[in-house]
PDB file of C-alpha atoms in Angstrom:
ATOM      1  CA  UNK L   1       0.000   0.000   0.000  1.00 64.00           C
ATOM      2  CA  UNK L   2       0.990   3.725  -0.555  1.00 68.00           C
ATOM      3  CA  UNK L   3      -0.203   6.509   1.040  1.00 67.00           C
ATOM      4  CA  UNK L   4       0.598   9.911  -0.482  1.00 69.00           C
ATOM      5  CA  UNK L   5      -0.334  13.490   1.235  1.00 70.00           C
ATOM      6  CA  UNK L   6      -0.944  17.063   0.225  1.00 73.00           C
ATOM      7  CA  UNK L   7      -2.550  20.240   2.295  1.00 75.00           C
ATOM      8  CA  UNK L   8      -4.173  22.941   0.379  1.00 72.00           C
ATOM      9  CA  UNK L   9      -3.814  26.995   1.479  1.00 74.00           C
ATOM     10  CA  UNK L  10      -5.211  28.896  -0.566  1.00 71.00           C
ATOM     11  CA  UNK L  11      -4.117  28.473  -3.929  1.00 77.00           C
ATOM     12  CA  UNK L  12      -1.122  26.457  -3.406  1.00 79.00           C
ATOM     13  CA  UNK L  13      -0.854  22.560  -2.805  1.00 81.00           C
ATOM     14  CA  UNK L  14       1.769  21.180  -0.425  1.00 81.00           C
ATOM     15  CA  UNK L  15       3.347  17.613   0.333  1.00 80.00           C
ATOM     16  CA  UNK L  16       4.235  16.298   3.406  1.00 79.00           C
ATOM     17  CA  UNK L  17       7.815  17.705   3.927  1.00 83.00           C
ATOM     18  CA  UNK L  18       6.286  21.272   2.343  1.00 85.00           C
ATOM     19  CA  UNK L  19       3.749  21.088   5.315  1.00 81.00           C
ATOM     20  CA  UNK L  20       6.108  19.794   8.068  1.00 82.00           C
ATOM     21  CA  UNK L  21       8.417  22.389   6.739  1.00 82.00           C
ATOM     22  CA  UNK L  22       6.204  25.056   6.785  1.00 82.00           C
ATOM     23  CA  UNK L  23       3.592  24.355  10.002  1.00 81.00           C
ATOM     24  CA  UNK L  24       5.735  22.120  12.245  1.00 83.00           C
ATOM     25  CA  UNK L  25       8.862  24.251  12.184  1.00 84.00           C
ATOM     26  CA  UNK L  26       6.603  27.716  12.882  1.00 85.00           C
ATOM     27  CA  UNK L  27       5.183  25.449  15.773  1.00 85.00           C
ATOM     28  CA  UNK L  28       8.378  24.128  17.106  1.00 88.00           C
ATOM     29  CA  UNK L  29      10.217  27.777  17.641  1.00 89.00           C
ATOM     30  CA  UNK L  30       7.276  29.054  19.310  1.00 88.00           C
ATOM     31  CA  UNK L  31       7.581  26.207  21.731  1.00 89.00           C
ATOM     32  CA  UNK L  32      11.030  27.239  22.275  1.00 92.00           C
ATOM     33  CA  UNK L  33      12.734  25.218  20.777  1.00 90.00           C
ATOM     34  CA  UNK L  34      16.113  25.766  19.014  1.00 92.00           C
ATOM     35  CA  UNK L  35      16.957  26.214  15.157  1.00 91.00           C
ATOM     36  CA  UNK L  36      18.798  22.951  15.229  1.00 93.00           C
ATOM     37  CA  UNK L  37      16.207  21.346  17.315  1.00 92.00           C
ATOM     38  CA  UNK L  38      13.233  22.198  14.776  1.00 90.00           C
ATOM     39  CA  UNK L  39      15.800  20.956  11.518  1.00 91.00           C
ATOM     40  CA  UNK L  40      16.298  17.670  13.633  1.00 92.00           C
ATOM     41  CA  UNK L  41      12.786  17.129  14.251  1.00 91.00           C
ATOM     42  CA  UNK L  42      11.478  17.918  11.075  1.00 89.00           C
ATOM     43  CA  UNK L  43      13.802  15.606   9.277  1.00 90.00           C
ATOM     44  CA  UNK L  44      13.170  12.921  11.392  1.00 90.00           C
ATOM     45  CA  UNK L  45       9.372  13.434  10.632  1.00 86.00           C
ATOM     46  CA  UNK L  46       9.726  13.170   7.136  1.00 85.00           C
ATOM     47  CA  UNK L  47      12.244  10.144   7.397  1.00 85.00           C
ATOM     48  CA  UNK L  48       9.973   8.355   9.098  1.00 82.00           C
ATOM     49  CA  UNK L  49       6.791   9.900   6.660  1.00 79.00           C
ATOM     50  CA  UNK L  50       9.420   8.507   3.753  1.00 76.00           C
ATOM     51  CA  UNK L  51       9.853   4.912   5.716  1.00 73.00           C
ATOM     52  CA  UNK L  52       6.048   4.447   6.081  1.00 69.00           C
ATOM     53  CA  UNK L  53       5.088   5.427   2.197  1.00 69.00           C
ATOM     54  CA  UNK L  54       5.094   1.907   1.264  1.00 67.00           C
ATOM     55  CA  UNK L  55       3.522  -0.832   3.529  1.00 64.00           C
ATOM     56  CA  UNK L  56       2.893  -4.267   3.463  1.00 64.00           C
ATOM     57  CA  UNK L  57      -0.170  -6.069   5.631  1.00 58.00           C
ATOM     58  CA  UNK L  58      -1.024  -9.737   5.102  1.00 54.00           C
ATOM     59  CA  UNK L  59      -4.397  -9.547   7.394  1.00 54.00           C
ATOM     60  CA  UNK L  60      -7.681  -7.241   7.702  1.00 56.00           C
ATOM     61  CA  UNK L  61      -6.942  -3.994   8.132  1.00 64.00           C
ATOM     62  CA  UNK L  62      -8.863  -0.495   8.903  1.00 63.00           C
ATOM     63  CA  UNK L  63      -7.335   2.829   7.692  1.00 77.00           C
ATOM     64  CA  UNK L  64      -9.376   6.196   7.719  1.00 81.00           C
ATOM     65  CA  UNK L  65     -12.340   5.881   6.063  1.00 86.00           C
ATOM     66  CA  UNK L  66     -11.401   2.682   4.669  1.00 87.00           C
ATOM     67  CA  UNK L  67     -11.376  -1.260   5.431  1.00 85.00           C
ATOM     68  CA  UNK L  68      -9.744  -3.821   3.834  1.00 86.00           C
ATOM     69  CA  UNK L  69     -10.973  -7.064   4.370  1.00 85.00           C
ATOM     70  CA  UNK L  70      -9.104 -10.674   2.634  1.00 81.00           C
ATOM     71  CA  UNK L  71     -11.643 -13.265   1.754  1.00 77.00           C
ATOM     72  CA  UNK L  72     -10.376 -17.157   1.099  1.00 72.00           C
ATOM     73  CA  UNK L  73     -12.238 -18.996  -0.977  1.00 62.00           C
ATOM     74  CA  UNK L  74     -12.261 -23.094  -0.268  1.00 53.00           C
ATOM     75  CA  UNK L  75      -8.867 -24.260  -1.527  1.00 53.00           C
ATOM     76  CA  UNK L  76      -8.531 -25.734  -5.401  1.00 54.00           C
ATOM     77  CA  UNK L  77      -6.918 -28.399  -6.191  1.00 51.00           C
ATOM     78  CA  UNK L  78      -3.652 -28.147  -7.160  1.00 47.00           C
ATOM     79  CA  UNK L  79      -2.925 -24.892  -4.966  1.00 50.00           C
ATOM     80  CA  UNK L  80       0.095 -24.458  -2.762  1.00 48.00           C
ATOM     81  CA  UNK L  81      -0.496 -20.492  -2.259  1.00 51.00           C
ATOM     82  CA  UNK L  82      -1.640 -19.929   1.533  1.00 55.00           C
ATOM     83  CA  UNK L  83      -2.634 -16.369   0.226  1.00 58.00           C
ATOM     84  CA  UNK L  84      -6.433 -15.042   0.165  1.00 66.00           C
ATOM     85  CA  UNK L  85      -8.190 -15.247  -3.600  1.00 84.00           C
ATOM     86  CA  UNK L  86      -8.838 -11.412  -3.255  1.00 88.00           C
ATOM     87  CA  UNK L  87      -8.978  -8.476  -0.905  1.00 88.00           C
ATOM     88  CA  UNK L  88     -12.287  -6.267  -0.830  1.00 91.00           C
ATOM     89  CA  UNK L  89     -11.544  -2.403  -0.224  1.00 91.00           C
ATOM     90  CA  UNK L  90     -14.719  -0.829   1.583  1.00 91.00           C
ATOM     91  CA  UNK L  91     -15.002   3.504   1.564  1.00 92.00           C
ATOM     92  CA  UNK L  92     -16.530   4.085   4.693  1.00 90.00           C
ATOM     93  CA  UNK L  93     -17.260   8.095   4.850  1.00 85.00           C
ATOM     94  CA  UNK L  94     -18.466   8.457   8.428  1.00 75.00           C
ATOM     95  CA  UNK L  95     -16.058  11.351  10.070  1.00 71.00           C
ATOM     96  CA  UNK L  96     -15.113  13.890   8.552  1.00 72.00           C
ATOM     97  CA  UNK L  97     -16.618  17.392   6.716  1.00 78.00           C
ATOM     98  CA  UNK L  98     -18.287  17.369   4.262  1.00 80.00           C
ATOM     99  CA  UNK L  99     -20.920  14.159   5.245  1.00 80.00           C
ATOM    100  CA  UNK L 100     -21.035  12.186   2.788  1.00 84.00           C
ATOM    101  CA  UNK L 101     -24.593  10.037   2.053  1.00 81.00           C
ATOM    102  CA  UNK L 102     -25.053   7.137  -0.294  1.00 83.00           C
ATOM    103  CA  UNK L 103     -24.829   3.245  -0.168  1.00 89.00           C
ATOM    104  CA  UNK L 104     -24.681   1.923   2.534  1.00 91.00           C
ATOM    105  CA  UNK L 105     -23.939  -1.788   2.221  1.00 92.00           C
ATOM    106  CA  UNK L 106     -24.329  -2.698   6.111  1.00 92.00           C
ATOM    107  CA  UNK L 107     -27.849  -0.871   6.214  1.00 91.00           C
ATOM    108  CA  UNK L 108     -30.057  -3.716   6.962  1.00 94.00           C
ATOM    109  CA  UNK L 109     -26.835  -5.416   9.293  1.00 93.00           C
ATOM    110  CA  UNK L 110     -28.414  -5.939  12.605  1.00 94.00           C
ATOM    111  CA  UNK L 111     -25.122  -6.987  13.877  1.00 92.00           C
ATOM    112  CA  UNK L 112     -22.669  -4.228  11.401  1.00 88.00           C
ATOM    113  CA  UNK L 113     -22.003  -0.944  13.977  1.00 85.00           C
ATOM    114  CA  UNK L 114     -23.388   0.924  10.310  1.00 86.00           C
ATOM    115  CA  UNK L 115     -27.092  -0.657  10.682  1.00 90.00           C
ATOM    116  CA  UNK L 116     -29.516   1.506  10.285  1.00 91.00           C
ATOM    117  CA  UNK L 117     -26.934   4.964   9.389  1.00 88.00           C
ATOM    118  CA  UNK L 118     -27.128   7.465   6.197  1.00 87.00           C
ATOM    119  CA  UNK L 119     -24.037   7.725   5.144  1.00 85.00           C
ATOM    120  CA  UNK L 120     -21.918   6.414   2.873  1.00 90.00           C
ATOM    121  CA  UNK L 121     -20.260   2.740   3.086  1.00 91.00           C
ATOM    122  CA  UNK L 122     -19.726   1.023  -0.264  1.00 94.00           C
ATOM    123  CA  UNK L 123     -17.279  -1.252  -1.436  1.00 94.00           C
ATOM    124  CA  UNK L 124     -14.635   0.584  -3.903  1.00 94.00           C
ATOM    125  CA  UNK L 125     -13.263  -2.686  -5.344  1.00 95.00           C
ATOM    126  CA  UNK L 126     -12.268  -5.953  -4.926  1.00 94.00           C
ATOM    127  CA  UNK L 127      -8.608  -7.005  -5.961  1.00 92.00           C
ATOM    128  CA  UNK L 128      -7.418 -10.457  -7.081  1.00 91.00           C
ATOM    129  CA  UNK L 129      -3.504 -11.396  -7.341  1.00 86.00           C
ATOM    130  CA  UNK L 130      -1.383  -9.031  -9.316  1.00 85.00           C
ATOM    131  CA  UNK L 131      -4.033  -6.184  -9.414  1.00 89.00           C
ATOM    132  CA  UNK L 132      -3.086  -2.575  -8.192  1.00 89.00           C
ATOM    133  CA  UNK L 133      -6.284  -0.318  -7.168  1.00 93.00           C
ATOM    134  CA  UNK L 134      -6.480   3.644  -6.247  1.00 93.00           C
ATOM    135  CA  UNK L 135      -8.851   5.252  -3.846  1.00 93.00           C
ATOM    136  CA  UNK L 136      -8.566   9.354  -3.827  1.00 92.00           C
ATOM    137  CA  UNK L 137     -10.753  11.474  -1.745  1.00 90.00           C
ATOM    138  CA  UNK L 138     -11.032  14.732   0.004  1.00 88.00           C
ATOM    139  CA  UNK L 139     -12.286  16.487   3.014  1.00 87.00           C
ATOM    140  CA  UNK L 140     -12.097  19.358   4.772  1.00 85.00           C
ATOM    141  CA  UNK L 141     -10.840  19.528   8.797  1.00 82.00           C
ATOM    142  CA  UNK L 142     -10.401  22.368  11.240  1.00 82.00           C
ATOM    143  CA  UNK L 143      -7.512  22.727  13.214  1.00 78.00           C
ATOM    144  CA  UNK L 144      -7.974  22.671  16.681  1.00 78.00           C
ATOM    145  CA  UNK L 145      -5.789  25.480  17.865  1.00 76.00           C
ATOM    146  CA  UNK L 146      -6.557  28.325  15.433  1.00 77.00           C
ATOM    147  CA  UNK L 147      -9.879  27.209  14.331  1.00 78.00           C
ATOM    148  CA  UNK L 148      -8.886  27.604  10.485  1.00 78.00           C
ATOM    149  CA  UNK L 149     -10.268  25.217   7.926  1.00 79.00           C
ATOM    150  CA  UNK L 150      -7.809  23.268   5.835  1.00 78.00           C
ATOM    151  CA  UNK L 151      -7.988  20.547   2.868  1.00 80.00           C
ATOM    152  CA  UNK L 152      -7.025  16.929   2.887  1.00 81.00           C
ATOM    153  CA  UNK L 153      -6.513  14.958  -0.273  1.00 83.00           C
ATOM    154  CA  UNK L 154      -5.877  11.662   0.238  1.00 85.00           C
ATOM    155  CA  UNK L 155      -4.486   9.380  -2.250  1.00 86.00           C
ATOM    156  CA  UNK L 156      -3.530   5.191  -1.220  1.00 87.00           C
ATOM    157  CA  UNK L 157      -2.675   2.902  -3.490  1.00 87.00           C
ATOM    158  CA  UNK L 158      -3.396  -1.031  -2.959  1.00 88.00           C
ATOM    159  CA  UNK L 159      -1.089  -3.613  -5.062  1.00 86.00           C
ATOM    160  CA  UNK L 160      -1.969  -6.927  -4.422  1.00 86.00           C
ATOM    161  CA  UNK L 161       1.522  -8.846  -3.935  1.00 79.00           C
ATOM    162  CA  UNK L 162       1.580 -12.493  -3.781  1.00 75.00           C
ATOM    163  CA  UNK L 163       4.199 -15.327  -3.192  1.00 72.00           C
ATOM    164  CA  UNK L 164       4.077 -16.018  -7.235  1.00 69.00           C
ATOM    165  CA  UNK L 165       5.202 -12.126  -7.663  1.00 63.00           C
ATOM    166  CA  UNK L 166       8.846 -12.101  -8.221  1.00 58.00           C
ATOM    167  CA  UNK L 167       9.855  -9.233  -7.560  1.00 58.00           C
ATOM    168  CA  UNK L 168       8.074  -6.201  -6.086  1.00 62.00           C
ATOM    169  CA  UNK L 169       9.094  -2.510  -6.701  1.00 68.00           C
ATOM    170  CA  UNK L 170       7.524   0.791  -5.962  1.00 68.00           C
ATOM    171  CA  UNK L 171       7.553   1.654  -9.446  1.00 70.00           C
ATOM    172  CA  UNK L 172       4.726  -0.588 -10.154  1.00 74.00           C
ATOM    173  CA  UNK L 173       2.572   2.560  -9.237  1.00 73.00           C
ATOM    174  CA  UNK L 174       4.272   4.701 -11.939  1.00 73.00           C
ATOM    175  CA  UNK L 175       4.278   2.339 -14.613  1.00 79.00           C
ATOM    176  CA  UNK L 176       1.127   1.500 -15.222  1.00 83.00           C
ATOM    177  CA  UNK L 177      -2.546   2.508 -14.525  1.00 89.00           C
ATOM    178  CA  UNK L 178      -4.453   1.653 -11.800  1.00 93.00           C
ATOM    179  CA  UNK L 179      -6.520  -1.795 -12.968  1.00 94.00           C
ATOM    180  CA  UNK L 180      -9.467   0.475 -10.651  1.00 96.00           C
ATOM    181  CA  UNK L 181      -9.672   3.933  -9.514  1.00 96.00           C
ATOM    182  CA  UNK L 182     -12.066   4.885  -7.056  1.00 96.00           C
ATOM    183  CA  UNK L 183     -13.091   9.081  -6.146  1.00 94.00           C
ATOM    184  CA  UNK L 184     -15.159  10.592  -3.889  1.00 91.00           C
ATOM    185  CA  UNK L 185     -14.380  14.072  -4.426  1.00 89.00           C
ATOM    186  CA  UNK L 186     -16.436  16.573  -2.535  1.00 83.00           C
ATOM    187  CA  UNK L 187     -17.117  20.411  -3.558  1.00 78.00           C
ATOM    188  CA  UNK L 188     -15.270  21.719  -0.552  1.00 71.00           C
ATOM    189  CA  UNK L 189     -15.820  25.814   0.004  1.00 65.00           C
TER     190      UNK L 189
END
């Protein structure tokens, strides 16, 4: 999976190290904190933001918004893979600005913690061995200390790595298209 990150002011976009740069340094100084303290810091953030781009998970797991779910299907014959047949990737809007309403596959779920809610929960896609998927959305969050809005685009990228795949690089995201892209992108004011 990768996870990429850019903030919005105004009319300009930033990445992560643009942001940390920009916010975390301003906030660091005011705390008192040295010059040499605040270039420390914010390099180790964006180390560690760098380290975390790419991750691997071989079991459910719950992001944000999202959930990601493997499914098994009974084994064939002739199969030595211990892998799941395919992963289904779930966009669950339920916190955040603007709410977002739609499907919502766990309406009628007695026993889902969604029964019975309008908002959106739908699954994006479902991805078999060797398939690479995109999810991109938006929202809008206030910061707690000033009170100011600002603009979240989120952008994660699923590649479905198996024992059969020889050789895995980063650049599988770059060199091809996504085999499915999902959006939900809101009209934020």
């Amino acid at each position: 999976m990768q996870h990429l990150y850019f903030y919005q002011e105004e009319h300009q976009i930033l990445n992560y190290a643009q942001h940390e740069q920009k916010h975390f340094g301003k906030y660091l100084l005011e705390q008192g904190r040295t010059p040499q303290q605040v270039e420390e810091a914010i390099s180790y953030n964006i180390l560690n933001m760098r380290n975390r781009q790419y991750e691997f998970y071989y079991s459910d797991l719950n992001l944000k918004n999202l959930h990601i779910k493997a499914f098994e299907e009974p084994s064939q014959e002739n199969s030595c893979e211990n892998s799941p047949n395919h992963f289904e990737v779930t966009f669950c809007y339920y916190n955040g600005m603007p709410i977002r309403h739609g499907h919502n596959k766990d309406y009628c779920n007695p026993d889902s913690r969604f029964y019975h809610q309008d908002f959106l929960n739908e699954t994006a896609f479902i991805l078999k061995p060797q398939q690479y998927g995109r999810i991109l959305w938006n929202e809008r969050l206030i910061d707690y200390d000033t009170g100011e809005w600002y603009y979240y685009l989120h952008c994660i990228n699923f590649f479905y790595k198996t024992q059969k795949t020889s050789l895995w690089e980063p650049a599988v995201f770059t060199r091809q298209q996504p085999d499915y892209i999902y959006k939900q992108m809101a009209q934020l004011r």
